[in-house]
CSV table of C-alpha atoms and ligand atoms in Angstrom, one decimal:
chain,number,residue,atom,x,y,z
A,1,UNK,CA,76.2,126.7,-80.9
A,2,UNK,CA,80.1,127.3,-79.8
A,3,UNK,CA,82.2,130.0,-82.2
A,4,UNK,CA,85.3,128.1,-83.4
A,5,UNK,CA,87.2,131.0,-81.3
A,6,UNK,CA,85.8,129.3,-78.6
A,7,UNK,CA,88.7,129.9,-75.8
A,8,UNK,CA,89.3,125.6,-74.9
A,9,UNK,CA,87.2,124.2,-72.0
A,10,UNK,CA,91.2,122.9,-70.2
A,11,UNK,CA,91.3,123.1,-66.1
A,12,UNK,CA,93.6,126.4,-66.3
A,13,UNK,CA,90.6,128.4,-68.3
A,14,UNK,CA,87.8,127.1,-65.9
A,15,UNK,CA,89.7,129.1,-63.4
A,16,UNK,CA,89.3,132.0,-64.8
A,17,UNK,CA,85.6,132.2,-65.7
A,18,UNK,CA,83.3,133.2,-63.4
A,19,UNK,CA,82.0,130.9,-60.7
A,20,UNK,CA,79.0,131.2,-58.4
A,21,UNK,CA,79.2,128.7,-54.9
A,22,UNK,CA,76.4,128.3,-52.5
A,23,UNK,CA,77.2,125.4,-50.6
A,24,UNK,CA,81.1,125.7,-49.2
A,25,UNK,CA,81.9,125.2,-45.8
A,26,UNK,CA,83.8,127.1,-43.9
A,27,UNK,CA,85.6,125.0,-40.5
A,28,UNK,CA,86.0,122.6,-44.1
A,29,UNK,CA,88.0,124.3,-46.4
A,30,UNK,CA,91.1,125.6,-44.6
A,31,UNK,CA,94.8,125.8,-46.0
A,32,UNK,CA,96.6,122.7,-44.3
A,33,UNK,CA,99.4,125.6,-43.9
A,34,UNK,CA,97.2,127.1,-41.7
A,35,UNK,CA,95.4,124.6,-39.9
A,36,UNK,CA,99.8,123.8,-38.6
A,37,UNK,CA,99.5,127.7,-37.5
A,38,UNK,CA,96.7,128.0,-35.8
A,39,UNK,CA,97.9,123.6,-34.3
A,40,UNK,CA,100.8,126.4,-33.4
A,41,UNK,CA,99.7,129.4,-31.5
A,42,UNK,CA,96.6,127.4,-30.0
A,43,UNK,CA,98.9,124.4,-28.4
A,44,UNK,CA,96.0,122.4,-30.2
A,45,UNK,CA,98.2,118.9,-29.7
A,46,UNK,CA,96.2,116.4,-31.2
A,47,UNK,CA,97.1,117.0,-35.5
A,48,UNK,CA,97.8,114.2,-36.9
A,49,UNK,CA,101.2,115.8,-38.2
A,50,UNK,CA,102.7,118.2,-38.9
A,51,UNK,CA,104.2,118.7,-42.4
A,52,UNK,CA,101.9,120.1,-44.6
A,53,UNK,CA,102.2,117.8,-47.7
A,54,UNK,CA,101.3,115.3,-45.3
A,55,UNK,CA,98.2,117.1,-43.5
A,56,UNK,CA,96.7,117.4,-46.3
A,57,UNK,CA,96.3,114.0,-47.9
A,58,UNK,CA,96.1,112.9,-43.9
A,59,UNK,CA,92.2,115.0,-44.5
A,60,UNK,CA,91.7,113.5,-48.1
A,61,UNK,CA,92.4,110.4,-46.9
A,62,UNK,CA,90.7,110.1,-43.2
A,63,UNK,CA,87.4,111.7,-45.2
A,64,UNK,CA,87.5,108.9,-48.2
A,65,UNK,CA,86.1,107.2,-45.5
A,66,UNK,CA,82.4,105.9,-47.1
A,67,UNK,CA,80.8,107.3,-44.7
A,68,UNK,CA,79.2,110.0,-43.7
A,69,UNK,CA,79.7,110.1,-40.3
A,70,UNK,CA,83.3,109.1,-40.1
A,71,UNK,CA,84.1,111.6,-43.2
A,72,UNK,CA,83.0,114.5,-41.0
A,73,UNK,CA,84.8,113.2,-37.7
A,74,UNK,CA,88.3,114.9,-40.0
A,75,UNK,CA,86.1,118.1,-38.4
A,76,UNK,CA,87.4,117.7,-35.1
A,77,UNK,CA,90.2,119.6,-36.1
A,78,UNK,CA,90.0,122.1,-37.9
A,79,UNK,CA,87.1,123.4,-35.3
A,80,UNK,CA,89.2,123.0,-33.0
A,81,UNK,CA,92.2,125.6,-34.0
A,82,UNK,CA,89.5,128.0,-34.5
A,83,UNK,CA,88.5,128.7,-31.6
A,84,UNK,CA,89.7,132.0,-30.6
A,85,UNK,CA,88.4,135.6,-33.0
A,86,UNK,CA,92.2,135.7,-34.6
A,87,UNK,CA,91.7,132.0,-35.6
A,88,UNK,CA,88.3,132.6,-37.6
A,89,UNK,CA,89.2,135.8,-39.2
A,90,UNK,CA,92.1,134.5,-40.1
A,91,UNK,CA,90.6,131.5,-41.4
A,92,UNK,CA,87.4,133.6,-43.3
A,93,UNK,CA,89.9,136.4,-44.8
A,94,UNK,CA,91.7,133.7,-46.6
A,95,UNK,CA,88.2,131.7,-47.6
A,96,UNK,CA,87.6,134.2,-49.3
A,97,UNK,CA,90.9,135.3,-51.0
A,98,UNK,CA,91.1,131.2,-51.3
A,99,UNK,CA,87.7,131.3,-54.0
A,100,UNK,CA,88.2,134.9,-55.2
A,101,UNK,CA,92.0,133.2,-56.6
A,102,UNK,CA,90.3,130.7,-58.2
A,103,UNK,CA,87.5,132.7,-60.4
A,104,UNK,CA,84.7,132.2,-57.7
A,105,UNK,CA,83.0,136.4,-57.8
A,106,UNK,CA,79.7,134.7,-55.5
A,107,UNK,CA,79.4,132.7,-52.5
A,108,UNK,CA,77.8,131.7,-49.8
A,109,UNK,CA,80.3,129.9,-47.0
A,110,UNK,CA,78.0,128.2,-43.8
A,111,UNK,CA,79.3,127.4,-40.4
A,112,UNK,CA,78.0,126.6,-37.0
A,113,UNK,CA,78.9,129.5,-35.1
A,114,UNK,CA,78.1,127.2,-31.8
A,115,UNK,CA,81.7,124.8,-32.5
A,116,UNK,CA,83.3,127.4,-31.8
A,117,UNK,CA,82.6,128.2,-28.4
A,118,UNK,CA,84.6,125.5,-26.4
A,119,UNK,CA,87.0,128.6,-25.0
A,120,UNK,CA,84.2,130.7,-24.1
A,121,UNK,CA,83.8,132.9,-27.4
A,122,UNK,CA,79.8,133.7,-27.6
A,123,UNK,CA,78.0,133.4,-30.7
A,124,UNK,CA,77.4,136.8,-31.7
A,125,UNK,CA,81.4,137.5,-30.9
A,126,UNK,CA,81.8,134.5,-33.2
A,127,UNK,CA,79.2,135.7,-35.8
A,128,UNK,CA,81.3,138.8,-35.9
A,129,UNK,CA,84.5,138.1,-35.5
A,130,UNK,CA,83.9,136.0,-39.4
A,131,UNK,CA,81.9,138.7,-41.2
A,132,UNK,CA,85.1,140.7,-40.4
A,133,UNK,CA,87.8,138.0,-41.7
A,134,UNK,CA,85.5,137.8,-44.9
A,135,UNK,CA,85.4,142.1,-44.9
A,136,UNK,CA,89.5,140.9,-45.2
A,137,UNK,CA,89.9,139.3,-47.3
A,138,UNK,CA,86.8,140.4,-50.3
A,139,UNK,CA,89.5,143.1,-49.5
A,140,UNK,CA,92.0,141.4,-50.0
A,141,UNK,CA,90.9,139.8,-53.3
A,142,UNK,CA,90.3,143.0,-54.5
A,143,UNK,CA,93.8,144.0,-54.5
A,144,UNK,CA,94.3,141.2,-56.5
A,145,UNK,CA,91.9,142.5,-59.3
A,146,UNK,CA,89.6,140.2,-58.0
A,147,UNK,CA,86.4,140.7,-56.8
A,148,UNK,CA,84.0,138.2,-55.0
A,149,UNK,CA,80.8,138.8,-52.4
A,150,UNK,CA,80.3,137.1,-50.2
A,151,UNK,CA,77.0,135.8,-48.6
A,152,UNK,CA,76.7,133.6,-44.9
A,153,UNK,CA,74.8,130.9,-44.2
A,154,UNK,CA,74.7,130.2,-40.3
A,155,UNK,CA,74.4,125.8,-40.0
A,156,UNK,CA,73.0,124.4,-36.7
A,157,UNK,CA,74.2,120.4,-35.8
A,158,UNK,CA,71.2,118.6,-35.6
A,159,UNK,CA,72.4,116.3,-33.4
A,160,UNK,CA,72.5,119.3,-30.9
A,161,UNK,CA,69.2,120.7,-31.3
A,162,UNK,CA,70.0,124.2,-30.7
A,163,UNK,CA,68.2,125.3,-34.4
A,164,UNK,CA,66.1,127.8,-32.8
A,165,UNK,CA,68.8,129.9,-31.3
A,166,UNK,CA,71.4,129.5,-34.5
A,167,UNK,CA,67.8,130.6,-36.6
A,168,UNK,CA,67.7,133.6,-34.4
A,169,UNK,CA,71.6,134.9,-34.1
A,170,UNK,CA,71.2,134.3,-38.4
A,171,UNK,CA,68.4,136.5,-38.7
A,172,UNK,CA,70.0,138.8,-35.9
A,173,UNK,CA,72.9,138.9,-37.9
A,174,UNK,CA,70.7,138.8,-41.4
A,175,UNK,CA,71.6,142.7,-41.6
A,176,UNK,CA,75.7,142.6,-41.7
A,177,UNK,CA,76.0,139.8,-44.0
A,178,UNK,CA,74.1,136.3,-43.4
A,179,UNK,CA,72.0,135.6,-45.7
A,180,UNK,CA,70.6,132.1,-44.4
A,181,UNK,CA,70.3,129.1,-42.3
A,182,UNK,CA,71.1,125.6,-42.5
A,183,UNK,CA,71.2,122.5,-40.8
A,184,UNK,CA,74.5,120.2,-40.9
A,185,UNK,CA,76.1,117.1,-39.7
A,186,UNK,CA,74.7,112.8,-39.4
A,187,UNK,CA,72.1,113.3,-41.6
A,188,UNK,CA,70.6,108.8,-40.9
A,189,UNK,CA,68.9,109.4,-37.3
A,190,UNK,CA,68.5,113.1,-36.9
A,191,UNK,CA,65.9,114.2,-39.4
A,192,UNK,CA,64.9,118.0,-40.3
A,193,UNK,CA,61.4,117.7,-38.5
A,194,UNK,CA,63.4,117.4,-34.8
A,195,UNK,CA,64.0,121.2,-35.8
A,196,UNK,CA,60.7,122.4,-37.1
A,197,UNK,CA,60.1,124.5,-34.3
A,198,UNK,CA,63.8,126.7,-36.4
A,199,UNK,CA,62.0,126.6,-39.9
A,200,UNK,CA,58.8,128.3,-38.4
A,201,UNK,CA,60.6,130.6,-36.6
A,202,UNK,CA,63.1,131.9,-40.0
A,203,UNK,CA,59.8,131.9,-42.6
A,204,UNK,CA,57.7,134.0,-40.2
A,205,UNK,CA,60.6,135.9,-40.1
A,206,UNK,CA,60.8,136.1,-44.4
A,207,UNK,CA,64.1,134.3,-43.8
A,208,UNK,CA,65.8,132.4,-45.9
A,209,UNK,CA,67.0,128.4,-45.2
A,210,UNK,CA,68.8,125.8,-46.8
A,211,UNK,CA,69.0,122.3,-45.2
A,212,UNK,CA,71.2,118.8,-46.0
A,213,UNK,CA,69.4,116.2,-47.4
A,214,UNK,CA,69.7,113.5,-49.4
A,215,UNK,CA,73.3,113.1,-49.0
A,216,UNK,CA,73.5,110.3,-45.7
A,217,UNK,CA,70.0,109.1,-46.0
A,218,UNK,CA,67.2,109.4,-49.0
A,219,UNK,CA,63.6,110.3,-50.5
A,220,UNK,CA,62.2,110.6,-46.4
A,221,UNK,CA,65.3,113.1,-45.7
A,222,UNK,CA,64.6,115.0,-48.5
A,223,UNK,CA,60.6,115.1,-48.5
A,224,UNK,CA,60.4,116.1,-45.3
A,225,UNK,CA,62.9,119.1,-45.6
A,226,UNK,CA,60.8,120.4,-48.5
A,227,UNK,CA,57.7,119.8,-47.1
A,228,UNK,CA,57.3,119.7,-43.3
A,229,UNK,CA,60.0,122.4,-43.4
A,230,UNK,CA,59.8,124.8,-46.3
A,231,UNK,CA,63.2,124.2,-46.7
A,232,UNK,CA,63.8,126.2,-50.1
A,233,UNK,CA,67.1,124.6,-51.4
A,234,UNK,CA,68.7,120.8,-50.7
A,235,UNK,CA,71.9,120.3,-50.0
A,236,UNK,CA,74.0,117.4,-52.3
A,237,UNK,CA,69.9,115.9,-53.0
A,238,UNK,CA,71.4,113.5,-54.2
A,239,UNK,CA,68.8,111.3,-53.6
A,240,UNK,CA,66.1,112.3,-54.9
A,241,UNK,CA,67.3,109.7,-58.6
A,242,UNK,CA,65.9,107.2,-55.9
A,243,UNK,CA,62.7,108.8,-57.9
A,244,UNK,CA,63.2,108.3,-60.9
A,245,UNK,CA,62.8,105.8,-63.3
A,246,UNK,CA,65.2,104.4,-66.5
A,247,UNK,CA,64.0,102.2,-68.6
A,248,UNK,CA,66.1,99.8,-71.1
A,249,UNK,CA,65.0,102.0,-73.7
A,250,UNK,CA,66.2,105.4,-72.0
A,251,UNK,CA,62.7,106.4,-71.2
A,252,UNK,CA,62.4,108.5,-68.0
A,253,UNK,CA,59.6,108.6,-65.8
A,254,UNK,CA,59.3,111.2,-62.4
A,255,UNK,CA,58.0,110.1,-59.5
A,256,UNK,CA,55.7,112.4,-56.9
A,257,UNK,CA,58.6,114.3,-55.9
A,258,UNK,CA,60.9,114.0,-58.2
A,259,UNK,CA,58.2,115.9,-59.9
A,260,UNK,CA,58.0,118.5,-57.7
A,261,UNK,CA,61.2,119.5,-57.2
A,262,UNK,CA,62.0,120.3,-61.1
A,263,UNK,CA,58.4,121.7,-61.0
A,264,UNK,CA,59.2,124.0,-58.6
A,265,UNK,CA,62.8,124.9,-59.5
A,266,UNK,CA,64.2,123.8,-56.5
A,267,UNK,CA,67.8,124.7,-56.5
A,268,UNK,CA,70.3,120.8,-55.8
A,269,UNK,CA,73.3,121.9,-54.3
A,270,UNK,CA,75.5,119.2,-55.4
A,271,UNK,CA,78.8,118.4,-54.3
A,272,UNK,CA,80.4,115.8,-56.5
A,273,UNK,CA,84.2,115.0,-54.8
A,274,UNK,CA,82.4,115.0,-50.8
A,275,UNK,CA,79.5,112.6,-52.4
A,276,UNK,CA,82.2,109.8,-53.7
A,277,UNK,CA,84.3,110.2,-51.5
A,278,UNK,CA,80.8,109.3,-48.4
A,279,UNK,CA,79.2,106.4,-50.0
A,280,UNK,CA,76.1,109.1,-52.0
A,281,UNK,CA,77.6,108.3,-54.8
A,282,UNK,CA,80.8,105.6,-56.6
A,283,UNK,CA,82.2,107.6,-58.9
A,284,UNK,CA,82.5,111.2,-60.6
A,285,UNK,CA,81.5,109.2,-64.0
A,286,UNK,CA,78.1,107.7,-62.1
A,287,UNK,CA,77.0,110.9,-60.6
A,288,UNK,CA,73.7,111.5,-60.2
A,289,UNK,CA,74.2,115.2,-61.4
A,290,UNK,CA,74.6,113.6,-64.9
A,291,UNK,CA,71.2,112.1,-65.2
A,292,UNK,CA,69.9,115.0,-63.0
A,293,UNK,CA,71.4,117.8,-65.8
A,294,UNK,CA,70.1,116.5,-68.5
A,295,UNK,CA,66.3,116.0,-66.6
A,296,UNK,CA,67.2,120.6,-66.8
A,297,UNK,CA,66.9,119.9,-63.0
A,298,UNK,CA,68.2,123.4,-60.9
A,299,UNK,CA,71.8,121.7,-60.4
A,300,UNK,CA,75.0,123.6,-59.2
A,301,UNK,CA,78.5,122.9,-58.6
A,302,UNK,CA,79.9,123.4,-55.1
A,303,UNK,CA,83.1,121.6,-53.0
A,304,UNK,CA,81.3,120.9,-49.8
A,305,UNK,CA,84.3,120.5,-48.1
A,306,UNK,CA,88.1,122.5,-49.9
A,307,UNK,CA,89.6,120.8,-47.7
A,308,UNK,CA,88.6,117.1,-47.1
A,309,UNK,CA,88.0,116.9,-50.3
A,310,UNK,CA,90.9,118.9,-51.7
A,311,UNK,CA,89.3,120.2,-54.7
A,312,UNK,CA,88.0,123.7,-55.5
A,313,UNK,CA,85.4,125.5,-57.4
A,314,UNK,CA,87.1,125.7,-61.2
A,315,UNK,CA,87.8,121.8,-60.4
A,316,UNK,CA,85.4,120.4,-59.5
A,317,UNK,CA,83.8,121.6,-62.2
A,318,UNK,CA,86.9,120.5,-64.7
A,319,UNK,CA,86.3,116.7,-62.9
A,320,UNK,CA,82.2,116.7,-64.3
A,321,UNK,CA,84.2,118.2,-67.8
A,322,UNK,CA,86.2,115.6,-67.8
A,323,UNK,CA,83.8,113.2,-67.0
A,324,UNK,CA,80.8,114.2,-69.0
A,325,UNK,CA,82.1,116.7,-71.6
A,326,UNK,CA,80.2,119.6,-70.7
A,327,UNK,CA,81.6,122.7,-72.7
A,328,UNK,CA,81.3,126.2,-71.3
A,329,UNK,CA,77.3,126.8,-72.3
A,330,UNK,CA,76.5,124.0,-69.6
A,331,UNK,CA,79.1,125.2,-68.0
A,332,UNK,CA,78.0,128.4,-68.0
A,333,UNK,CA,73.3,127.1,-66.9
A,334,UNK,CA,75.2,125.5,-63.3
A,335,UNK,CA,76.0,129.6,-62.6
A,336,UNK,CA,73.2,131.3,-64.2
A,337,UNK,CA,71.2,128.3,-61.8
A,338,UNK,CA,73.4,129.2,-58.5
A,339,UNK,CA,73.4,132.7,-59.1
A,340,UNK,CA,69.6,132.6,-60.1
A,341,UNK,CA,68.9,130.2,-56.4
A,342,UNK,CA,71.1,132.9,-54.1
A,343,UNK,CA,70.0,133.7,-50.9
A,344,UNK,CA,70.7,137.8,-51.1
A,345,UNK,CA,68.6,139.4,-53.4
A,346,UNK,CA,67.3,139.7,-56.7
A,347,UNK,CA,68.1,143.8,-58.0
A,348,UNK,CA,71.9,142.3,-56.3
A,349,UNK,CA,71.3,137.6,-58.4
A,350,UNK,CA,70.7,140.1,-61.6
A,351,UNK,CA,73.2,142.5,-61.9
A,352,UNK,CA,75.4,139.6,-61.4
A,353,UNK,CA,74.2,138.0,-63.8
A,354,UNK,CA,73.8,140.2,-66.2
A,355,UNK,CA,77.2,142.5,-65.8
A,356,UNK,CA,79.8,139.7,-64.3
A,357,UNK,CA,78.2,136.0,-65.3
A,358,UNK,CA,77.8,136.7,-69.7
A,359,UNK,CA,79.6,138.5,-70.5
A,360,UNK,CA,82.8,136.8,-68.6
A,361,UNK,CA,81.4,133.6,-70.9
A,362,UNK,CA,80.8,134.9,-73.2
A,363,UNK,CA,84.6,136.5,-73.6
A,364,UNK,CA,85.7,132.9,-73.6
A,365,UNK,CA,82.4,131.3,-75.5
A,366,UNK,CA,84.2,133.6,-78.5
B,1,NOS,O1,78.5,117.1,-46.9
B,1,NOS,C1,78.2,117.1,-45.0
B,1,NOS,N1,76.9,117.2,-44.5
B,1,NOS,C2,76.4,117.4,-43.2
B,1,NOS,N2,77.3,118.1,-42.6
B,1,NOS,C3,78.3,118.7,-43.4
B,1,NOS,C4,78.6,118.4,-44.1
B,1,NOS,N3,79.8,118.7,-44.7
B,1,NOS,C5,80.5,119.3,-43.4
B,1,NOS,N4,79.4,119.2,-42.5
B,1,NOS,C6,79.0,119.5,-41.3
B,1,NOS,O2,79.1,121.0,-41.1
B,1,NOS,C7,80.0,121.6,-39.7
B,1,NOS,C8,79.4,122.6,-40.3
B,1,NOS,O3,79.9,123.7,-41.3
B,1,NOS,C9,80.6,121.1,-39.8
B,1,NOS,O4,81.4,121.0,-38.7
B,1,NOS,C10,80.6,119.6,-40.4
B,1,NOS,O5,80.3,118.6,-39.4
B,2,ZN,ZN1,78.1,119.9,-46.7
């Protein structure tokens, strides 16, 4: 029951609420102005326009393609301008500042180091540059009165077959802020089991990983990710609804895989706007997040790519409030779900839940 002193759940108020982000791509979150600056600085000539407003709109429209493969083509431009340590430091610092300004208190930000080697940077140099950027951004956020903690996830690209090398890179940097591993890129035709050696290695190292699964491909991809690869979380995972039957009278029946995912509390890193753009969901209002939330799967709310979807953690939440009528208790539930599912240690997760998230929502709930 909400108190009468509760702050109305407006977009502005949601921006002030503490939020936790588990699925956000560094190379999908650049400021349009930064893309243009970096292109000028490095002589990148392939941008579709050099007008900041137009470029922002171009990314959103191009990503609005109805297909994951076409959506991913837009990353050629962001990766194209991120081929120096200076660019990587700047993009990472701005990422930390932008997320902190939106009220994010803990974020796991991911990227694929193998995409930044075009000018000869080594994988280790790339990781060090991004970590330096996150550190600088968190300091600047602190000066602006915001505390943010960032954990890094390293992605291997499904089509490139470098996953063991990237998994080793993640483990090598685990003590300087790299908290986990992921595989990203086109899903259809590249099942997660192509990377079994990487997952086996990570498990032996007691390292954490999530897998993009159930976005552009269905249940087999989710099943392999969990049962063959051992993923702790699912990137998107929306297609798990294919294993849930809702009858005309509203009764619900979960298949064995959906039951397993719910029973084991496997976190779903859901990214509503991105899913609408790639055609994984018809609209926000019809997004499976509504049903999965009602069924109490471990749902979390994420941005995927802030540039391509023109979104922020707060605007994704606001869109869900609009579509499903969620209140502060629901937003707090998503946030605590995410914090419980983070790849940092239990003590640290608990401290953020008890010292930051709960008091933050208590103040809003009155
Ligand atoms: O929703 C997604 N599904 C699969 N791959 C993605 C998605 N968003 C971004 N990337 C891919 O992940 C790489 C590393 O950050 C990006 O370069 C992009 O190719
Ligand atoms: Zn993603």
